[in-house]
Short mmCIF file of C-alpha atoms in Angstrom, two decimals:
data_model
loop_
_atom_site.label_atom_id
_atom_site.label_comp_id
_atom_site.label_asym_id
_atom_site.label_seq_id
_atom_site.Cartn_x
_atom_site.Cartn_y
_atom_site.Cartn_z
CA UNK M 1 0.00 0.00 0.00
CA UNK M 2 1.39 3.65 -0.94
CA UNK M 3 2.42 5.41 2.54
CA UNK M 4 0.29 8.39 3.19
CA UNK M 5 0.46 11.45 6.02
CA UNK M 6 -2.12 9.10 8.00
CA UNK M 7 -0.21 5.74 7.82
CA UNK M 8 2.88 8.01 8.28
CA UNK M 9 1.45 9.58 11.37
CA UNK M 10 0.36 5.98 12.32
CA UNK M 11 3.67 4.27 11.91
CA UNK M 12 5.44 6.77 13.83
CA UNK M 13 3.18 6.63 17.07
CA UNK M 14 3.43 2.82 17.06
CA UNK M 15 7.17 2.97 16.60
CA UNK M 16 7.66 5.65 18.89
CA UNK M 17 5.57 3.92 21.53
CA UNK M 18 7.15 0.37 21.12
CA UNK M 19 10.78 1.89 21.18
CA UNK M 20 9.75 3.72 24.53
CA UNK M 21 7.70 0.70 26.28
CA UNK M 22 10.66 -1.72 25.33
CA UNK M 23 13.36 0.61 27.09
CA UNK M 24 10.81 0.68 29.84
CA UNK M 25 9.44 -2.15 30.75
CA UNK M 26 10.60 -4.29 28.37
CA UNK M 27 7.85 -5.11 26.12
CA UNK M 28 8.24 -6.74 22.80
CA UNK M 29 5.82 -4.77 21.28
CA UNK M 30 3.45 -1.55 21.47
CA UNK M 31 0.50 -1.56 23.61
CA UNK M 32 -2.58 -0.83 21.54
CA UNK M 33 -4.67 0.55 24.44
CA UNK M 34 -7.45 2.09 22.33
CA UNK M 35 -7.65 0.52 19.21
CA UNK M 36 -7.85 -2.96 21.24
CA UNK M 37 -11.43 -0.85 23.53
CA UNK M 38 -12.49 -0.04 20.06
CA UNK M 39 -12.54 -3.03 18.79
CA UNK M 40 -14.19 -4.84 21.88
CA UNK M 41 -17.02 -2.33 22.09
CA UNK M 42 -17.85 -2.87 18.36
CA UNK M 43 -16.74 -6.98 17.85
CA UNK M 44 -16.45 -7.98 21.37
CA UNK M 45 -16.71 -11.54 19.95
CA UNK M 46 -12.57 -11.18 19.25
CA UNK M 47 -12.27 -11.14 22.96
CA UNK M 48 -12.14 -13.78 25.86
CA UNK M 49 -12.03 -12.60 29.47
CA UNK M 50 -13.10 -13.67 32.78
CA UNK M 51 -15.36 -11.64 35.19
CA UNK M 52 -13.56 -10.62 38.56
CA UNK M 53 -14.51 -8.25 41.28
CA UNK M 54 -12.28 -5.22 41.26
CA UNK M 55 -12.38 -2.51 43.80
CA UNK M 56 -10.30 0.83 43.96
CA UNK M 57 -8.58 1.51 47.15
CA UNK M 58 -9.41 4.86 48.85
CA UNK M 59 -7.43 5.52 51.59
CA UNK M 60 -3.74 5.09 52.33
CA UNK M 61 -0.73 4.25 50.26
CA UNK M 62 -2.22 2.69 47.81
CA UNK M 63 -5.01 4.76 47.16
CA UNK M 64 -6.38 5.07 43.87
CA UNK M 65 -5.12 1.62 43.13
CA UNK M 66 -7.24 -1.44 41.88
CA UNK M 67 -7.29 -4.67 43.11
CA UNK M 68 -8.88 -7.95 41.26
CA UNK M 69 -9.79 -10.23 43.74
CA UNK M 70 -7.75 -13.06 40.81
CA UNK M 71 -8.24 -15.80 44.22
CA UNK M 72 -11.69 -15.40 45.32
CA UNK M 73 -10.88 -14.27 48.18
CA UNK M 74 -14.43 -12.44 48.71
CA UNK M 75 -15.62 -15.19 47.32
CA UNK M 76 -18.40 -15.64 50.58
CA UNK M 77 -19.11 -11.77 51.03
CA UNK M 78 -20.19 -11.07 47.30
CA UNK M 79 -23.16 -12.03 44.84
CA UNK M 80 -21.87 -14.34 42.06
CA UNK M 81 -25.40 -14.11 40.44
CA UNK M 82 -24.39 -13.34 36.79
CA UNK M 83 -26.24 -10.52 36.84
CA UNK M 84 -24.76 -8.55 38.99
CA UNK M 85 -22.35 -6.15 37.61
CA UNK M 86 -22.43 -3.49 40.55
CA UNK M 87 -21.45 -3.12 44.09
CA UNK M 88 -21.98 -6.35 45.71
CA UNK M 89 -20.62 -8.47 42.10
CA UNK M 90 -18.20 -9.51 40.13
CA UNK M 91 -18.20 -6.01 38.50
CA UNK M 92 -15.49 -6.19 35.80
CA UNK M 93 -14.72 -8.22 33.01
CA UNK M 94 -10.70 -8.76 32.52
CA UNK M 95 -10.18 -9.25 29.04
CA UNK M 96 -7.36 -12.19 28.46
CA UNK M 97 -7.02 -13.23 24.69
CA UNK M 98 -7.71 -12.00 21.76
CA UNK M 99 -7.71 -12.99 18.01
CA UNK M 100 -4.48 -11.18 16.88
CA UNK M 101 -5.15 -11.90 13.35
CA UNK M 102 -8.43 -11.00 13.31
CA UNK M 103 -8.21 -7.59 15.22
CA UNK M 104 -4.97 -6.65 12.53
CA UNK M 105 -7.91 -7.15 9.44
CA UNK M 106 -10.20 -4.80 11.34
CA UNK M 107 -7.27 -2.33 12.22
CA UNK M 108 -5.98 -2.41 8.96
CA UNK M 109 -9.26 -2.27 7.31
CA UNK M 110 -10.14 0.83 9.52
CA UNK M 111 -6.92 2.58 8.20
CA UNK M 112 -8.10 1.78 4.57
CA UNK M 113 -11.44 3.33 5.25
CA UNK M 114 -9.66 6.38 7.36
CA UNK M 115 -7.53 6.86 4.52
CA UNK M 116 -9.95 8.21 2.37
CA UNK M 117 -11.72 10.69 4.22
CA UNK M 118 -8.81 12.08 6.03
CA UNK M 119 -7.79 15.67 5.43
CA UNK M 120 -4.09 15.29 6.16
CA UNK M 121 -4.12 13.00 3.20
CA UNK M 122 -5.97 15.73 1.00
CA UNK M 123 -3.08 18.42 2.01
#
């Protein structure tokens, strides 16, 4: 595919953000933060995850942190009715796989589609 300002612009943020999360924290490759919520809100059958209760700590040195309960261990003092996604439930769903392949088609596909209405492209 011809490079254009957008897939420039594109390539340069994922580079840029690899290069800086591998001198980090040592990550093999970029984290895709927002194009990976995109595509769960609109094909969330890419996805796998388990639900988990999660609660944010409010006081003390770890406030503002969050804390999945991975072991259960409120396993007696919360509802595990399905339905209950609020305070007394497992009230998160931790996303743990996706299908790589499938989300690069959409991405790339999205890009396509961007390219063509895109006004840095038109400059």
């Amino acid at each position: 595919m011809p490079s254009t300002p957008l897939r420039h612009t594109l390539s340069t943020n994922l580079i840029f953000f690899a290069e800086a999360y591998r001198a980090k924290y040592g990550f093999l490759r970029p984290p895709l933060h927002d194009a990976l919520t995109v595509a769960f809100i609109s094909h969330p059958e890419l996805f796998q995850g388990t639900r988990y209760r999660v609660d944010v700590v409010t006081e003390g040195i770890a406030a503002g942190a969050t804390v999945v309960d991975l072991w259960q261990y409120q396993k007696d003092t919360i509802d595990q009715s399905e339905s209950n996604w609020g305070r007394n439930g497992k009230n998160v769903l931790v996303l743990e796989k996706v299908d790589v392949d499938a989300f690069w088609r959409m991405f790339l596909e999205a890009v396509r589609v961007a390219d063509e209405v895109c006004p840095i492209n038109k400059m």
